Coordinates of C-alpha atoms and ligand atoms in Angstrom, one line a residue:
M18 CA -86.4 22.3 35.8
Q19 CA -84.2 19.6 36.9
E20 CA -80.6 20.3 36.8
K21 CA -78.6 18.4 34.1
Q22 CA -76.2 15.8 35.4
K23 CA -72.5 16.8 35.3
I24 CA -70.2 14.4 33.4
N25 CA -66.9 14.2 31.8
I26 CA -66.3 12.5 28.5
V27 CA -63.4 10.3 27.2
W28 CA -63.3 10.9 23.5
F29 CA -61.7 8.0 21.8
K30 CA -60.1 8.7 18.5
N31 CA -56.9 6.5 17.6
D32 CA -56.5 5.2 21.0
L33 CA -59.1 2.6 20.8
R34 CA -57.9 0.4 23.9
T35 CA -58.6 -0.1 27.6
K36 CA -55.0 -1.0 28.6
D37 CA -52.5 1.8 28.9
Q38 CA -55.1 4.3 27.9
I39 CA -54.0 7.6 29.3
S40 CA -57.3 9.5 28.9
L41 CA -59.3 6.7 30.6
F42 CA -56.7 6.8 33.4
K43 CA -57.1 10.5 33.9
A44 CA -60.9 10.4 33.7
S45 CA -60.9 7.6 36.3
Q46 CA -59.1 9.9 38.7
E47 CA -61.9 12.5 38.9
D48 CA -64.8 12.5 41.1
L49 CA -67.4 13.1 38.2
P50 CA -68.8 10.0 36.3
F51 CA -67.7 9.8 32.8
I52 CA -68.9 8.2 29.5
A53 CA -66.7 6.9 26.8
L54 CA -67.5 8.2 23.2
Y55 CA -66.6 7.3 19.7
I56 CA -67.9 9.3 16.7
F57 CA -67.9 8.1 13.2
D58 CA -67.5 11.5 11.5
E59 CA -70.1 11.7 8.6
D60 CA -67.9 14.2 6.8
F61 CA -64.8 12.2 6.9
Y62 CA -66.6 9.3 5.0
Q63 CA -67.6 11.5 2.2
K64 CA -64.1 13.3 1.8
K65 CA -61.9 12.8 -1.2
Q66 CA -58.4 13.9 -2.2
F67 CA -56.9 13.5 -5.5
G68 CA -60.0 11.4 -6.3
F69 CA -59.3 8.9 -3.4
R70 CA -61.4 8.5 -0.4
K71 CA -59.9 9.3 3.0
I72 CA -60.7 5.8 4.2
G73 CA -61.3 2.6 2.1
K74 CA -63.0 -0.7 2.9
F75 CA -60.2 -2.5 4.6
R76 CA -59.6 0.1 7.3
A77 CA -63.3 0.8 7.7
K78 CA -64.1 -2.9 8.4
F79 CA -61.0 -3.1 10.7
L80 CA -62.3 0.0 12.5
L81 CA -65.7 -1.3 13.0
E82 CA -64.3 -4.6 14.6
S83 CA -62.0 -2.3 16.9
I84 CA -65.1 -0.4 18.1
Q85 CA -66.9 -3.5 18.8
N86 CA -64.2 -4.9 20.9
L87 CA -63.8 -1.7 22.8
Q88 CA -67.4 -1.7 23.6
H89 CA -67.0 -5.3 25.1
N90 CA -63.7 -4.3 27.0
L91 CA -65.3 -1.1 28.3
A92 CA -68.4 -2.9 29.6
E93 CA -66.1 -5.3 31.6
L94 CA -64.7 -2.2 33.4
N95 CA -68.2 -0.8 34.0
I96 CA -67.7 2.1 31.6
P97 CA -70.6 3.2 29.4
F98 CA -69.8 3.6 25.7
L99 CA -71.7 5.8 23.3
T100 CA -71.0 5.2 19.5
K101 CA -72.6 7.8 17.3
F102 CA -72.5 8.5 13.5
G103 CA -72.9 12.0 12.3
K104 CA -71.4 15.6 12.4
I105 CA -69.0 15.7 15.4
K106 CA -70.1 19.3 16.6
E107 CA -73.7 18.5 16.4
I108 CA -73.3 15.2 18.5
F109 CA -71.5 17.0 21.2
E110 CA -74.1 19.6 21.3
K111 CA -76.8 16.8 21.5
I112 CA -75.0 15.2 24.4
N113 CA -74.7 18.5 26.1
E114 CA -78.5 18.8 25.9
H115 CA -78.9 15.8 28.1
Y116 CA -75.9 16.2 30.3
S117 CA -73.7 19.0 31.4
I118 CA -70.3 18.2 29.8
Q119 CA -67.5 19.5 32.1
K120 CA -64.2 17.9 30.7
I121 CA -63.4 16.1 27.5
F122 CA -60.3 13.9 27.8
C123 CA -58.7 12.9 24.5
E124 CA -55.4 12.3 22.8
E125 CA -53.4 15.4 21.7
E126 CA -53.3 15.7 17.8
F127 CA -51.1 17.9 15.7
T128 CA -52.2 17.7 12.1
Q129 CA -54.6 20.2 10.7
E130 CA -57.8 18.0 10.0
E131 CA -57.8 16.8 13.5
I132 CA -57.2 20.1 15.1
D133 CA -60.0 21.7 13.0
V134 CA -62.4 19.1 14.3
E135 CA -61.5 19.9 17.9
K136 CA -61.8 23.6 17.4
G137 CA -65.4 22.9 16.0
V138 CA -66.3 21.2 19.3
S139 CA -64.8 24.1 21.3
S140 CA -66.7 26.6 19.3
V141 CA -70.0 25.1 20.3
L142 CA -69.1 24.1 23.9
P143 CA -66.8 27.1 24.8
H144 CA -67.3 26.3 28.7
V145 CA -65.8 22.7 28.3
K146 CA -62.2 22.0 29.3
F147 CA -60.0 19.8 27.2
E148 CA -57.6 17.5 29.0
K149 CA -55.2 16.3 26.1
S150 CA -52.5 13.8 26.4
Y151 CA -50.0 12.5 23.9
S152 CA -50.8 8.8 23.7
Q153 CA -49.3 7.6 20.3
F154 CA -45.6 7.9 21.2
L155 CA -43.2 5.3 22.6
L156 CA -41.1 8.1 24.1
E157 CA -42.7 11.0 25.9
P158 CA -42.3 14.3 24.0
D159 CA -41.1 16.0 27.2
F160 CA -38.3 13.4 27.4
V161 CA -37.3 13.9 23.9
F162 CA -37.4 17.6 23.9
E163 CA -35.4 17.9 27.0
R164 CA -32.7 16.1 25.0
L165 CA -33.1 17.7 21.7
E166 CA -33.9 21.3 20.7
K167 CA -35.3 20.1 17.5
I168 CA -35.7 16.8 15.8
P169 CA -32.4 16.1 13.9
A170 CA -32.5 15.6 10.1
L171 CA -31.2 12.1 10.4
F172 CA -32.9 9.2 12.0
T173 CA -29.5 7.8 13.3
T174 CA -28.7 11.1 15.2
F175 CA -32.2 11.1 16.6
R176 CA -31.9 7.4 17.7
N177 CA -28.3 7.9 19.1
K178 CA -29.5 10.9 21.2
V179 CA -32.7 9.4 22.6
E180 CA -31.1 6.0 23.3
K181 CA -28.9 7.4 25.9
N182 CA -30.7 7.2 29.2
F183 CA -33.5 5.7 27.3
S184 CA -36.7 6.1 29.3
V185 CA -40.1 4.6 28.6
R186 CA -42.8 4.7 31.3
K187 CA -44.6 1.7 32.6
P188 CA -48.1 0.9 31.0
L189 CA -51.1 2.4 32.8
K190 CA -53.6 0.1 34.5
I191 CA -57.3 1.1 34.5
E192 CA -59.3 -0.2 37.4
K193 CA -62.9 -1.4 37.1
R194 CA -65.5 1.2 38.1
K195 CA -67.5 0.5 41.1
A196 CA -70.9 1.2 39.4
F197 CA -72.2 1.2 35.9
F198 CA -73.6 4.6 34.9
E199 CA -76.7 4.0 32.7
L200 CA -76.7 6.3 29.5
E201 CA -79.8 8.4 28.6
I202 CA -78.9 8.5 25.0
P203 CA -78.8 5.4 22.6
S204 CA -75.9 4.4 20.5
D205 CA -76.4 4.4 16.6
K206 CA -76.2 1.1 14.8
I207 CA -73.3 1.4 12.5
D208 CA -72.1 -1.2 9.9
L209 CA -69.9 -1.2 6.7
E210 CA -73.0 -0.2 4.6
K211 CA -73.8 2.8 6.7
L212 CA -70.0 3.9 6.2
G213 CA -70.6 3.7 2.4
F214 CA -69.0 0.2 1.7
E215 CA -70.2 -3.3 0.6
N216 CA -69.4 -6.2 2.7
F217 CA -66.4 -8.4 1.7
E218 CA -64.5 -11.5 2.7
T219 CA -60.6 -11.2 3.6
H220 CA -58.5 -12.5 0.7
P221 CA -57.3 -16.1 1.3
H222 CA -53.7 -15.1 0.4
S223 CA -53.8 -12.0 2.8
A224 CA -50.6 -11.5 4.8
F225 CA -52.9 -9.7 7.2
P226 CA -55.7 -11.9 8.0
F227 CA -56.5 -10.4 11.3
S228 CA -59.5 -8.7 13.0
G229 CA -59.4 -5.4 14.5
G230 CA -59.6 -4.6 18.2
E231 CA -57.5 -4.7 21.4
N232 CA -58.0 -8.5 22.1
A233 CA -56.9 -9.4 18.5
A234 CA -53.8 -7.1 18.9
W235 CA -52.9 -8.9 22.3
E236 CA -53.5 -12.4 20.7
R237 CA -51.1 -11.5 17.9
L238 CA -48.5 -10.2 20.3
H239 CA -48.8 -13.3 22.4
Y240 CA -48.4 -15.5 19.2
Y241 CA -45.4 -13.7 17.9
F242 CA -43.6 -13.5 21.3
E243 CA -44.1 -16.3 23.6
E244 CA -46.1 -18.9 21.6
T245 CA -43.9 -19.2 18.6
Q246 CA -41.0 -17.0 19.8
L247 CA -40.8 -15.6 16.0
L248 CA -39.5 -12.3 17.7
K249 CA -36.1 -14.0 18.1
D250 CA -35.6 -14.0 14.5
Y251 CA -37.4 -10.8 13.5
K252 CA -34.3 -9.0 12.2
N253 CA -33.7 -11.8 9.6
T254 CA -37.2 -12.3 8.5
R255 CA -38.5 -8.8 8.5
N256 CA -38.0 -8.1 4.8
G257 CA -40.1 -11.0 3.8
L258 CA -43.1 -10.7 1.4
V259 CA -45.2 -13.8 1.7
G260 CA -47.5 -15.0 4.7
S261 CA -48.1 -13.5 8.2
D262 CA -45.0 -14.4 10.1
Y263 CA -42.2 -12.6 8.5
S264 CA -42.9 -9.5 10.6
S265 CA -44.9 -8.5 13.6
K266 CA -48.0 -7.1 11.8
F267 CA -48.6 -4.9 14.8
S268 CA -49.0 -1.8 12.5
A269 CA -52.8 -1.7 12.0
W270 CA -53.5 -2.1 15.8
L271 CA -50.9 0.6 16.5
A272 CA -52.3 2.9 13.9
N273 CA -55.9 2.9 15.6
G274 CA -54.4 2.7 19.1
S275 CA -55.8 -0.9 19.9
I276 CA -52.3 -1.4 21.5
S277 CA -49.9 1.1 22.6
A278 CA -46.2 1.2 21.6
V279 CA -45.4 1.5 25.4
S280 CA -47.2 -1.8 26.0
I281 CA -45.3 -3.5 23.2
Y282 CA -42.1 -2.1 24.5
D283 CA -42.8 -3.5 28.0
E284 CA -43.7 -6.9 26.6
V285 CA -40.3 -7.0 24.6
K286 CA -38.5 -6.3 28.0
K287 CA -40.5 -9.2 29.7
F288 CA -39.7 -11.5 26.7
E289 CA -35.9 -10.5 26.8
Q290 CA -35.9 -11.3 30.7
K291 CA -37.4 -14.7 30.0
F292 CA -35.9 -15.9 26.8
G293 CA -32.9 -13.5 26.4
A294 CA -32.2 -10.5 24.6
N295 CA -30.8 -10.5 21.0
E296 CA -30.4 -8.3 17.9
S297 CA -34.0 -9.2 16.8
T298 CA -35.6 -8.1 20.2
Y299 CA -33.7 -4.8 19.9
W300 CA -34.7 -4.4 16.2
L301 CA -38.4 -4.3 16.9
I302 CA -37.8 -1.5 19.4
F303 CA -35.6 0.2 16.7
E304 CA -38.6 0.0 14.3
L305 CA -40.8 1.4 16.9
L306 CA -38.4 4.4 17.2
W307 CA -38.7 5.0 13.4
R308 CA -42.4 5.2 14.0
D309 CA -41.9 7.7 16.9
Y310 CA -39.3 9.7 14.7
F311 CA -41.9 10.2 11.9
K312 CA -44.4 11.4 14.6
F313 CA -41.8 13.8 16.0
I314 CA -41.0 15.1 12.5
A315 CA -44.8 15.8 12.1
L316 CA -45.0 17.3 15.6
Q317 CA -42.2 19.7 14.6
H318 CA -43.1 20.5 11.1
R319 CA -46.9 20.3 11.3
N320 CA -48.6 20.8 8.0
E321 CA -45.3 21.0 6.0
I322 CA -45.5 17.2 5.7
F323 CA -48.4 17.6 3.2
H324 CA -46.8 20.3 1.0
K325 CA -45.7 19.5 -2.5
N326 CA -41.9 20.2 -1.7
G327 CA -42.4 18.7 1.9
L328 CA -39.6 19.7 4.3
Q329 CA -37.4 20.9 1.4
P330 CA -39.1 24.1 0.1
Y331 CA -36.1 25.1 -2.0
K332 CA -36.2 21.8 -4.0
N333 CA -39.2 22.7 -6.2
L334 CA -40.0 19.3 -7.5
E335 CA -41.6 18.9 -11.0
F336 CA -43.9 16.2 -11.6
Q337 CA -45.5 14.6 -14.7
H338 CA -49.3 14.7 -15.2
N339 CA -50.0 11.3 -16.5
P340 CA -53.2 9.7 -15.5
Q341 CA -52.5 6.6 -17.6
K342 CA -49.3 5.8 -15.7
L343 CA -51.2 6.4 -12.5
E344 CA -53.8 3.9 -13.4
Q345 CA -51.0 1.3 -14.5
W346 CA -49.4 1.7 -11.1
I347 CA -52.6 1.3 -9.3
S348 CA -53.8 -1.7 -11.2
G349 CA -50.4 -3.4 -11.2
K350 CA -49.8 -3.0 -15.1
T351 CA -46.3 -1.3 -15.0
H352 CA -43.2 -2.5 -16.7
S353 CA -41.9 -3.9 -13.2
E354 CA -43.4 -7.3 -12.2
F355 CA -42.3 -6.8 -8.6
V356 CA -44.1 -3.4 -8.4
N357 CA -47.2 -5.0 -10.0
A358 CA -47.3 -7.9 -7.6
N359 CA -47.2 -5.6 -4.6
M360 CA -49.7 -3.2 -5.9
I361 CA -52.2 -6.1 -6.5
E362 CA -51.6 -7.2 -3.1
L363 CA -52.5 -3.9 -1.7
Q364 CA -55.7 -3.7 -4.0
K365 CA -56.8 -7.2 -2.8
T366 CA -55.9 -7.1 0.9
G367 CA -55.2 -3.6 2.1
F368 CA -51.6 -4.7 3.2
M369 CA -48.2 -4.6 1.8
S370 CA -44.9 -5.5 3.2
N371 CA -42.3 -2.7 4.1
R372 CA -40.1 -3.8 1.4
G373 CA -43.0 -3.7 -1.0
R374 CA -44.0 -0.1 0.1
Q375 CA -40.5 1.2 -0.4
N376 CA -40.3 -0.2 -3.9
V377 CA -43.6 0.9 -5.1
A378 CA -43.2 4.4 -3.6
S379 CA -39.7 4.8 -5.2
Y380 CA -41.0 3.6 -8.6
F381 CA -43.9 6.1 -8.3
C382 CA -41.6 9.0 -7.7
K383 CA -38.4 8.2 -9.5
N384 CA -39.4 6.0 -12.5
L385 CA -42.9 7.4 -13.2
K386 CA -42.1 10.8 -11.8
L387 CA -45.6 11.4 -10.7
D388 CA -46.6 13.7 -7.8
W389 CA -45.9 11.8 -4.5
R390 CA -49.0 13.3 -2.9
I391 CA -51.1 11.3 -5.2
G392 CA -49.3 8.1 -4.3
A393 CA -49.6 8.9 -0.6
A394 CA -53.4 9.7 -1.0
Y395 CA -53.9 6.3 -2.7
F396 CA -52.1 4.5 0.2
E397 CA -54.3 6.5 2.6
E398 CA -57.4 5.0 1.1
M399 CA -56.1 1.5 0.8
L400 CA -53.9 0.8 3.7
I401 CA -55.4 -1.1 6.6
D402 CA -52.6 0.3 8.9
Y403 CA -52.8 3.9 7.6
D404 CA -51.2 6.3 10.0
V405 CA -50.8 10.0 8.8
H406 CA -47.3 10.4 10.3
S407 CA -45.8 7.1 9.1
N408 CA -47.5 7.3 5.7
Y409 CA -46.5 10.9 4.7
G410 CA -43.2 10.7 6.5
N411 CA -42.2 7.6 4.5
W412 CA -43.6 9.0 1.3
L413 CA -41.6 12.4 1.8
Y414 CA -38.5 10.3 2.7
L415 CA -38.7 8.3 -0.7
A416 CA -39.6 11.4 -2.7
G417 CA -36.3 12.8 -1.4
I418 CA -38.2 16.0 0.3
G419 CA -38.2 14.5 3.9
N420 CA -36.2 15.5 6.9
D421 CA -33.3 13.6 5.2
S422 CA -33.1 15.0 1.6
R423 CA -30.7 12.4 0.1
D424 CA -32.0 11.0 -3.1
R425 CA -33.1 7.5 -2.7
S426 CA -34.0 5.3 -5.6
F427 CA -34.7 1.5 -5.7
N428 CA -33.8 -0.7 -8.5
T429 CA -37.0 -2.8 -8.4
E430 CA -35.5 -5.5 -10.6
K431 CA -32.5 -5.9 -8.3
Q432 CA -34.8 -5.8 -5.3
A433 CA -37.0 -8.5 -6.8
E434 CA -33.9 -10.7 -7.4
Q435 CA -32.7 -10.2 -3.7
Y436 CA -35.9 -10.6 -1.9
D437 CA -38.1 -12.7 -4.3
S438 CA -35.3 -14.7 -6.2
D439 CA -37.8 -17.8 -6.4
K440 CA -40.6 -15.7 -7.6
K441 CA -43.0 -17.0 -4.9
F442 CA -44.3 -13.6 -4.1
R443 CA -44.8 -12.4 -7.8
N444 CA -46.4 -15.7 -8.6
L445 CA -48.7 -15.5 -5.7
W446 CA -50.2 -12.1 -6.9
L447 CA -49.6 -12.3 -10.7
K448 CA -50.9 -15.7 -11.4
N449 CA -53.6 -16.4 -8.7
H450 CA -55.7 -13.4 -8.5
Ligands
FAD4 P1 -42.7 -4.6 11.6 O1 -41.5 -4.8 10.7 O2 -43.1 -5.7 12.5 O3 -42.3 -3.3 12.5 C1 -42.9 -3.2 13.8 C2 -43.5 -1.7 13.8 O4 -42.6 -0.8 13.6 C3 -44.6 -1.6 12.7 O5 -45.8 -2.2 13.1 C4 -44.6 -0.1 12.7 O6 -45.4 0.5 13.7 C5 -43.1 0.3 12.9 N1 -42.3 0.5 11.6 C6 -41.7 -0.5 11.0 N2 -41.3 0.2 9.9 C7 -41.5 1.5 9.9 C8 -41.2 2.5 9.0 N3 -40.6 2.5 7.9 N4 -41.9 3.8 9.4 C9 -42.7 3.9 10.5 N5 -43.0 2.9 11.3 C10 -42.3 1.7 11.0 N6 -46.6 2.2 8.5 C11 -47.8 2.4 9.1 O7 -47.9 1.9 10.3 N7 -48.7 3.1 8.5 C12 -48.6 3.7 7.3 O8 -49.5 4.4 6.8 C13 -47.4 3.5 6.7 N8 -47.2 3.9 5.4 C14 -46.0 3.7 4.6 C15 -45.8 4.2 3.5 C16 -44.6 4.0 2.8 C17 -44.4 4.5 1.4 C18 -43.5 3.2 3.4 C19 -42.3 2.9 2.8 C20 -43.7 2.6 4.6 C21 -45.0 2.9 5.3 N9 -45.2 2.4 6.7 C22 -46.4 2.7 7.3 C23 -44.1 1.7 7.4 C24 -44.1 0.2 7.2 O9 -44.0 -0.1 6.0 C25 -45.0 -0.5 8.1 O10 -45.2 -0.1 9.4 C26 -44.9 -2.1 8.2 O11 -44.7 -2.7 6.9 C27 -46.0 -2.7 8.9 O12 -45.8 -4.2 9.1 P2 -45.4 -4.7 10.4 O13 -46.3 -4.0 11.5 O14 -45.3 -6.2 10.3 O15 -43.9 -4.2 10.8

């Protein structure tokens, strides 16, 4: 019998890019040929929590576009790409029937569901070595933990400590492979319907009218930086509510890894050299540090971020059980017009501004007194930019059971007056939908 060809695999998850892709970079240094792989996990598309799906139509469509673009960019580098739909363990077993898998290169994960999936693969392929890398952070975990024994309870303390001798590595460049490696296994044809959704058009008033994928991420970055220089005024516009340009809109591409935080940092530095640094250019990095902070909190506290009492086990929160109030919040029928407009925006577009998210989450926890985990689960289904660490970290923070346990409550009427004094935003979503 002919011996199976030895190969390595680069298993793509939330690192759907070819620039600054650490697993691709590492696999390229090895002598063995490798294939790139993305699996649409059949089980994931079936799962529900608190009655909500783990992924909704907005993120599913964005993901499909991201995978399509990844296929194109990998082909340009002569890297074969296999996309499959099914049970992850079984797909790895099937690949291993054709090839002899030696190593799997992938990103390092630290939340339970992702770890369980990986353990499943190890159980059927015990001989295979995993080469895992942290690829989601701006700052390297080693750099952070050299300066901090543990992640401080306050973001400001974290920022002050890591900003001293700030070190961000340069983005990695992936070279074109010399020869294309022909795959013996065909990819599956996957569309929205296969993932359990009907096709839909982007809402004409969406603040996020963009496509998924690495190329779209870079197009947006060039637009926001060089082309319009909107970055120069980011600090003053970032609390906006209407249109695409009040903030960077990088979140959805960052969440599935179409662009890395390291690449964005590098581009901010180039922009500063060319056009000058100011408070706004710094502020974008400041926000990326918030993103990192929630990831480090999750890295330290692991599954505690999903617990009812979050990181404050002695607080013992009590919630109301009130399906009617929940339904009113979801469908934008609460007593607050500002909350309603934001919730309708989310329902129609899969996006909501940061200002909106803070208000509706605070209203959910503090006014309606509902279980924050249900609100977080609804966001998980709906948000086009859902990221486990940012979502659960922000919800914990607003429920008062995060790393920083101070009680925060937003007065939504005051906030509406301050940020939507001409009612442009409320009218947009309450009158026109
Ligand atoms: P910009 O203002 O342009 O900021 C630039 C980048 O900084 C963002 O893309 C994001 O990566 C990061 N960032 C900014 N603010 C925050 C923040 N508060 N926490 C973490 N990172 C931040 N962001 C997600 O990416 N995914 C989520 O699932 C998510 N859930 C949230 C849930 C709640 C309850 C709240 C209050 C916030 C949540 N955020 C989440 C953070 C924030 O609202 C979004 O990142 C931001 O609105 C995205 O728009 P932008 O890219 O234009 O942001």
